[in-house]
Amino acid sequence: MLKIPQCTFCTREAGWVRPWDKVKLCKQHFNSQFTKKVQRTINKYKLLKRNDKIVVGLSGGKDSVVLLETLKKLQRGHQTELIAVTVDEGITGYRKDGLKFAKNAAKKAEVEHVIVSFEEKIGVTLDNLLTKFDMSNTKRLGACSYCGVFRRKLLNETSRDLGADKLATGHNADDEAQTILMNVLSGNVLKTLRSLPEPQLKDNAFVPRVKPFRWTSEEEIVLYAHFNNLKYQETPCPNSLEAHRGVIRDILTNYKEKSPGVIFSILKSGDDIINLNPTQESSGILNRCINCNEPSTKLICKACEIQNQLQEI
Ligand code: SF4
């Protein structure tokens, strides 16, 4: 008969064996270690302050749903104010479902929920933008390149309009390790400085983005949702297959079989790069776009560049 292992910290049955150090955890100890790790990450990078007004980017996927729940749990100690913001990109067969989970999560956490859409703010849904490019002679980038630019813009603008001190996103340790590896593989390792847990670039128009899950793996987030009965959107975005990130994700998933802690080793390398104390210049000086006056590292921001292209086709 299969013997269920005992929790390393108590006599209860373990629900999970942590792959990178073989520590066995029951549900209760998993939950407390999960929250402690997030708190340690917040402390390590000084991500949040007492009384901060925090916008949580809430897509309805596992990362953002668990992030909202965790920040809500930690809220009592921090006395922070939370507001959830969801961006509706206009992706048929995907976003509507995500909105449903986002609304439920915000309701459960008892926080204000603001929804902003590409259609309303940019004048075009992501689906229509892609169709326009596909029907023109203009070569288009992957869907995520456009989506990411406009989503970041809307999240920043909305957070600023709401008077937020921080914008918290659900990027997890796997996402962050993939980003660092992608930067290395493309010969742009210094781009790592643009995906800090809290970016160093300062501008009043730019609400600092913080990543409390930087050291929390995707597996831990899925388990947390499972142990705590949190519902989230599981359907993948139809455009996700276009993403180059998927190739890197597969490489790391294979590598984790041999070396389960590899994502943390990559993150440590990322932190070591940051700790070399590079100048702000290496991470891009923040100016204002001459067109829309939003923060940008270039003369014209990427969002205006895409909108200009759209007008020409
Ligand atoms: Fe946007 Fe790409 Fe994510 Fe889909 S997979 S929501 S297109 S960034």
Short mmCIF file of C-alpha atoms and ligand atoms in Angstrom, two decimals:
data_model
loop_
_atom_site.label_atom_id
_atom_site.label_comp_id
_atom_site.label_asym_id
_atom_site.label_seq_id
_atom_site.Cartn_x
_atom_site.Cartn_y
_atom_site.Cartn_z
CA MET A 1 0.00 0.00 0.00
CA LEU A 2 1.20 3.51 -0.89
CA LYS A 3 2.42 5.27 2.25
CA ILE A 4 1.41 8.96 2.44
CA PRO A 5 4.38 11.00 3.73
CA GLN A 6 4.09 13.00 6.91
CA CYS A 7 4.50 16.80 6.99
CA THR A 8 8.06 17.83 7.92
CA PHE A 9 6.69 20.25 10.54
CA CYS A 10 3.80 18.32 12.15
CA THR A 11 2.13 14.91 12.25
CA ARG A 12 -0.44 15.65 9.54
CA GLU A 13 -0.30 14.03 6.12
CA ALA A 14 1.73 15.97 3.57
CA GLY A 15 -0.14 17.24 0.53
CA TRP A 16 3.00 18.25 -1.38
CA VAL A 17 6.69 17.46 -1.45
CA ARG A 18 8.65 20.57 -2.44
CA PRO A 19 10.69 19.40 -5.44
CA TRP A 20 13.79 21.55 -4.85
CA ASP A 21 14.50 20.62 -1.19
CA LYS A 22 12.18 17.64 -0.58
CA VAL A 23 10.44 19.36 2.36
CA LYS A 24 7.01 17.77 2.91
CA LEU A 25 4.11 20.10 3.63
CA CYS A 26 0.55 19.61 4.86
CA LYS A 27 -2.06 22.12 3.67
CA GLN A 28 -1.73 24.31 6.78
CA HIS A 29 2.06 24.50 6.64
CA PHE A 30 1.99 25.00 2.88
CA ASN A 31 -0.34 27.99 3.34
CA SER A 32 1.73 29.58 6.08
CA GLN A 33 5.02 29.06 4.17
CA PHE A 34 3.41 30.50 1.03
CA THR A 35 2.32 33.71 2.76
CA LYS A 36 5.66 34.02 4.58
CA LYS A 37 7.56 33.76 1.31
CA VAL A 38 5.49 36.54 -0.25
CA GLN A 39 6.03 38.68 2.86
CA ARG A 40 9.79 38.01 2.67
CA THR A 41 9.81 39.10 -1.00
CA ILE A 42 7.93 42.30 -0.11
CA ASN A 43 10.44 43.00 2.69
CA LYS A 44 13.53 42.07 0.63
CA TYR A 45 12.80 44.57 -2.15
CA LYS A 46 10.78 47.03 0.00
CA LEU A 47 7.85 46.61 -2.40
CA LEU A 48 5.09 48.00 -0.21
CA LYS A 49 4.71 50.57 2.52
CA ARG A 50 2.13 50.96 5.25
CA ASN A 51 -0.95 52.82 3.96
CA ASP A 52 -0.03 52.25 0.30
CA LYS A 53 -2.93 52.34 -2.14
CA ILE A 54 -2.32 49.28 -4.31
CA VAL A 55 -3.87 48.48 -7.65
CA VAL A 56 -3.81 44.75 -8.34
CA GLY A 57 -3.77 43.83 -12.04
CA LEU A 58 -6.50 41.19 -12.06
CA SER A 59 -6.81 39.18 -15.29
CA GLY A 60 -8.82 36.35 -13.73
CA GLY A 61 -5.98 33.86 -14.25
CA LYS A 62 -4.39 31.90 -11.40
CA ASP A 63 -1.54 34.34 -10.66
CA SER A 64 -3.67 37.44 -10.28
CA VAL A 65 -6.50 35.68 -8.41
CA VAL A 66 -4.03 34.22 -5.88
CA LEU A 67 -2.16 37.54 -5.65
CA LEU A 68 -5.33 39.44 -4.76
CA GLU A 69 -6.21 36.83 -2.12
CA THR A 70 -2.68 36.92 -0.65
CA LEU A 71 -2.44 40.71 -0.53
CA LYS A 72 -5.87 40.76 1.09
CA LYS A 73 -4.57 38.34 3.72
CA LEU A 74 -1.49 40.49 4.35
CA GLN A 75 -3.55 43.69 4.29
CA ARG A 76 -4.26 43.69 8.00
CA GLY A 77 -0.55 43.91 8.83
CA HIS A 78 0.17 46.51 6.15
CA GLN A 79 -3.00 48.60 6.40
CA THR A 80 -2.99 48.97 2.65
CA GLU A 81 -5.90 49.78 0.38
CA LEU A 82 -6.54 47.40 -2.51
CA ILE A 83 -8.29 48.06 -5.83
CA ALA A 84 -8.53 45.46 -8.60
CA VAL A 85 -8.16 46.54 -12.23
CA THR A 86 -8.93 44.28 -15.20
CA VAL A 87 -8.01 45.13 -18.78
CA ASP A 88 -10.39 43.83 -21.45
CA GLU A 89 -8.18 43.46 -24.53
CA GLY A 90 -11.06 42.35 -26.73
CA ILE A 91 -10.02 38.75 -27.40
CA THR A 92 -12.95 36.63 -28.61
CA GLY A 93 -13.48 33.36 -26.76
CA TYR A 94 -11.11 34.29 -23.96
CA ARG A 95 -11.57 37.61 -22.18
CA LYS A 96 -15.27 37.23 -21.41
CA ASP A 97 -14.52 34.10 -19.38
CA GLY A 98 -11.58 35.80 -17.63
CA LEU A 99 -13.79 38.76 -16.68
CA LYS A 100 -16.20 36.40 -14.95
CA PHE A 101 -13.43 34.97 -12.74
CA ALA A 102 -11.97 38.44 -12.12
CA LYS A 103 -15.35 39.78 -10.99
CA ASN A 104 -15.84 36.85 -8.62
CA ALA A 105 -12.35 37.22 -7.15
CA ALA A 106 -12.82 40.97 -6.54
CA LYS A 107 -16.21 40.34 -4.96
CA LYS A 108 -14.79 37.65 -2.67
CA ALA A 109 -11.93 39.94 -1.63
CA GLU A 110 -14.44 42.79 -1.12
CA VAL A 111 -12.40 45.27 -3.16
CA GLU A 112 -13.41 47.86 -5.74
CA HIS A 113 -13.13 46.45 -9.26
CA VAL A 114 -12.41 48.68 -12.26
CA ILE A 115 -12.60 47.33 -15.83
CA VAL A 116 -10.97 49.20 -18.71
CA SER A 117 -11.02 48.11 -22.35
CA PHE A 118 -8.76 48.51 -25.36
CA GLU A 119 -11.83 49.40 -27.41
CA GLU A 120 -12.77 52.28 -25.15
CA LYS A 121 -9.28 53.62 -24.44
CA ILE A 122 -7.27 52.77 -27.57
CA GLY A 123 -10.17 52.74 -30.02
CA VAL A 124 -9.66 49.19 -31.22
CA THR A 125 -9.92 45.67 -29.79
CA LEU A 126 -6.84 43.44 -29.97
CA ASP A 127 -8.71 41.13 -32.38
CA ASN A 128 -9.47 44.02 -34.75
CA LEU A 129 -5.95 45.40 -34.49
CA LEU A 130 -4.50 42.03 -35.54
CA THR A 131 -7.00 41.69 -38.41
CA LYS A 132 -6.10 45.19 -39.66
CA PHE A 133 -2.40 44.34 -39.70
CA ASP A 134 -3.03 40.93 -41.32
CA MET A 135 -5.10 42.52 -44.11
CA SER A 136 -2.49 45.17 -44.83
CA ASN A 137 0.99 44.93 -46.33
CA THR A 138 2.50 45.92 -42.99
CA LYS A 139 4.35 43.06 -41.36
CA ARG A 140 2.89 42.50 -37.92
CA LEU A 141 4.55 41.41 -34.70
CA GLY A 142 3.26 38.63 -32.43
CA ALA A 143 -0.10 39.42 -30.78
CA CYS A 144 1.50 39.61 -27.33
CA SER A 145 3.81 42.44 -28.40
CA TYR A 146 0.81 44.71 -29.11
CA CYS A 147 -1.22 43.39 -26.21
CA GLY A 148 1.62 43.90 -23.71
CA VAL A 149 2.28 47.50 -24.80
CA PHE A 150 -1.37 48.59 -24.51
CA ARG A 151 -2.09 46.59 -21.37
CA ARG A 152 0.89 48.14 -19.56
CA LYS A 153 -0.22 51.59 -20.74
CA LEU A 154 -3.82 51.13 -19.56
CA LEU A 155 -2.78 49.62 -16.23
CA ASN A 156 -0.40 52.52 -15.60
CA GLU A 157 -2.92 55.20 -16.64
CA THR A 158 -5.72 53.65 -14.62
CA SER A 159 -3.53 53.19 -11.53
CA ARG A 160 -2.43 56.81 -11.79
CA ASP A 161 -6.03 58.03 -12.22
CA LEU A 162 -6.99 56.05 -9.13
CA GLY A 163 -4.18 57.71 -7.16
CA ALA A 164 -2.38 54.41 -6.57
CA ASP A 165 1.08 54.26 -4.99
CA LYS A 166 1.86 50.82 -6.46
CA LEU A 167 0.66 48.55 -9.21
CA ALA A 168 1.01 44.90 -8.16
CA THR A 169 1.18 42.24 -10.85
CA GLY A 170 1.10 38.45 -10.56
CA HIS A 171 4.37 37.73 -12.39
CA ASN A 172 5.71 34.59 -10.74
CA ALA A 173 9.19 33.09 -10.37
CA ASP A 174 8.80 31.04 -13.57
CA ASP A 175 7.76 34.15 -15.58
CA GLU A 176 10.67 36.14 -14.18
CA ALA A 177 13.22 33.36 -14.84
CA GLN A 178 11.90 33.04 -18.42
CA THR A 179 12.30 36.81 -18.92
CA ILE A 180 15.88 36.79 -17.64
CA LEU A 181 16.76 33.80 -19.85
CA MET A 182 15.12 35.44 -22.89
CA ASN A 183 17.21 38.56 -22.24
CA VAL A 184 20.40 36.49 -22.08
CA LEU A 185 19.56 34.50 -25.22
CA SER A 186 18.82 37.67 -27.19
CA GLY A 187 22.07 39.30 -26.07
CA ASN A 188 20.22 41.90 -24.01
CA VAL A 189 21.05 40.89 -20.45
CA LEU A 190 20.84 44.51 -19.24
CA LYS A 191 17.14 44.50 -20.17
CA THR A 192 16.82 42.48 -16.96
CA LEU A 193 17.06 45.82 -15.20
CA ARG A 194 13.68 46.77 -16.66
CA SER A 195 11.94 43.82 -15.03
CA LEU A 196 12.98 44.47 -11.47
CA PRO A 197 10.60 43.51 -8.63
CA GLU A 198 10.19 47.28 -8.33
CA PRO A 199 11.62 49.30 -11.24
CA GLN A 200 14.08 52.02 -10.32
CA LEU A 201 12.82 54.40 -12.99
CA LYS A 202 11.20 57.37 -11.31
CA ASP A 203 8.61 59.63 -12.90
CA ASN A 204 5.43 60.99 -11.36
CA ALA A 205 3.41 59.70 -14.31
CA PHE A 206 4.71 56.19 -13.78
CA VAL A 207 3.12 54.11 -11.02
CA PRO A 208 5.80 51.70 -9.74
CA ARG A 209 4.97 48.09 -10.67
CA VAL A 210 5.73 45.58 -7.95
CA LYS A 211 5.95 41.79 -8.20
CA PRO A 212 5.32 40.13 -4.83
CA PHE A 213 5.43 36.64 -6.47
CA ARG A 214 8.98 37.05 -7.84
CA TRP A 215 10.17 34.12 -5.70
CA THR A 216 6.93 32.11 -5.78
CA SER A 217 6.81 29.35 -8.39
CA GLU A 218 3.90 28.67 -10.71
CA GLU A 219 3.50 25.26 -9.06
CA GLU A 220 3.10 26.88 -5.62
CA ILE A 221 0.47 29.28 -6.99
CA VAL A 222 -1.55 26.46 -8.59
CA LEU A 223 -1.36 24.49 -5.33
CA TYR A 224 -2.38 27.50 -3.25
CA ALA A 225 -5.45 27.96 -5.45
CA HIS A 226 -6.21 24.24 -5.16
CA PHE A 227 -5.78 24.03 -1.36
CA ASN A 228 -7.88 27.18 -0.85
CA ASN A 229 -10.55 26.41 -3.40
CA LEU A 230 -9.90 29.54 -5.48
CA LYS A 231 -11.45 29.53 -8.92
CA TYR A 232 -9.60 31.01 -11.87
CA GLN A 233 -9.64 31.04 -15.65
CA GLU A 234 -7.86 27.98 -17.01
CA THR A 235 -8.56 28.49 -20.72
CA PRO A 236 -5.37 29.75 -22.36
CA CYS A 237 -5.41 32.84 -24.55
CA PRO A 238 -5.74 31.76 -28.22
CA ASN A 239 -2.75 33.99 -29.04
CA SER A 240 -0.45 32.37 -26.50
CA LEU A 241 0.84 29.89 -29.09
CA GLU A 242 2.39 32.81 -30.98
CA ALA A 243 4.49 33.75 -27.99
CA HIS A 244 8.25 33.14 -28.18
CA ARG A 245 8.14 32.79 -24.41
CA GLY A 246 6.54 29.34 -24.88
CA VAL A 247 9.81 27.95 -26.29
CA ILE A 248 11.76 29.17 -23.25
CA ARG A 249 9.04 27.82 -20.95
CA ASP A 250 9.42 24.37 -22.51
CA ILE A 251 13.21 24.47 -22.14
CA LEU A 252 12.90 25.33 -18.44
CA THR A 253 10.17 22.76 -17.82
CA ASN A 254 12.47 20.05 -19.21
CA TYR A 255 15.45 21.35 -17.29
CA LYS A 256 13.45 21.38 -14.03
CA GLU A 257 13.16 17.58 -14.23
CA LYS A 258 16.90 17.37 -13.65
CA SER A 259 17.32 20.48 -11.54
CA PRO A 260 14.03 21.48 -9.81
CA GLY A 261 15.50 24.67 -8.36
CA VAL A 262 16.80 26.05 -11.65
CA ILE A 263 14.33 28.96 -11.79
CA PHE A 264 15.59 30.23 -8.42
CA SER A 265 19.21 29.98 -9.66
CA ILE A 266 18.26 32.14 -12.66
CA LEU A 267 16.48 34.64 -10.39
CA LYS A 268 19.56 34.82 -8.19
CA SER A 269 21.63 35.61 -11.29
CA GLY A 270 19.08 38.34 -12.13
CA ASP A 271 19.44 39.81 -8.65
CA ASP A 272 23.25 39.63 -8.92
CA ILE A 273 23.08 41.68 -12.14
CA ILE A 274 20.88 44.23 -10.37
CA ASN A 275 23.26 44.34 -7.40
CA LEU A 276 26.18 45.25 -9.64
CA ASN A 277 24.64 48.69 -9.18
CA PRO A 278 24.32 49.61 -12.82
CA THR A 279 23.53 53.19 -13.74
CA GLN A 280 20.00 54.17 -14.64
CA GLU A 281 21.32 54.65 -18.18
CA SER A 282 21.71 50.92 -18.68
CA SER A 283 18.06 50.32 -17.88
CA GLY A 284 16.87 53.15 -20.13
CA ILE A 285 16.34 56.78 -19.18
CA LEU A 286 12.69 57.61 -18.70
CA ASN A 287 11.51 60.55 -20.80
CA ARG A 288 8.06 61.64 -21.91
CA CYS A 289 6.58 60.66 -25.25
CA ILE A 290 6.40 63.80 -27.44
CA ASN A 291 2.98 62.67 -28.66
CA CYS A 292 1.00 61.59 -25.56
CA ASN A 293 3.30 62.76 -22.75
CA GLU A 294 3.29 59.31 -21.13
CA PRO A 295 6.58 57.97 -19.70
CA SER A 296 8.76 56.44 -22.42
CA THR A 297 12.39 55.49 -22.92
CA LYS A 298 12.11 56.71 -26.54
CA LEU A 299 11.05 59.99 -28.17
CA ILE A 300 7.73 58.41 -29.21
CA CYS A 301 6.34 55.66 -26.98
CA LYS A 302 5.59 52.21 -28.36
CA ALA A 303 1.81 52.67 -27.97
CA CYS A 304 1.84 55.85 -30.12
CA GLU A 305 4.15 54.15 -32.63
CA ILE A 306 1.64 51.29 -33.07
CA GLN A 307 -1.33 53.70 -33.25
CA ASN A 308 0.49 55.72 -35.93
CA GLN A 309 1.09 52.53 -37.91
CA LEU A 310 -2.56 51.60 -37.57
CA GLN A 311 -3.65 54.95 -39.01
CA GLU A 312 -1.42 54.45 -42.03
CA ILE A 313 -2.78 51.04 -43.04
FE1 SF4 B 1 -2.29 39.25 -24.51
FE2 SF4 B 1 -0.53 37.45 -25.42
FE3 SF4 B 1 -1.43 37.28 -22.91
FE4 SF4 B 1 -3.05 36.75 -24.96
S1 SF4 B 1 -1.20 35.60 -24.38
S2 SF4 B 1 -3.56 38.01 -23.16
S3 SF4 B 1 -2.35 38.22 -26.47
S4 SF4 B 1 -0.18 38.94 -23.79
#
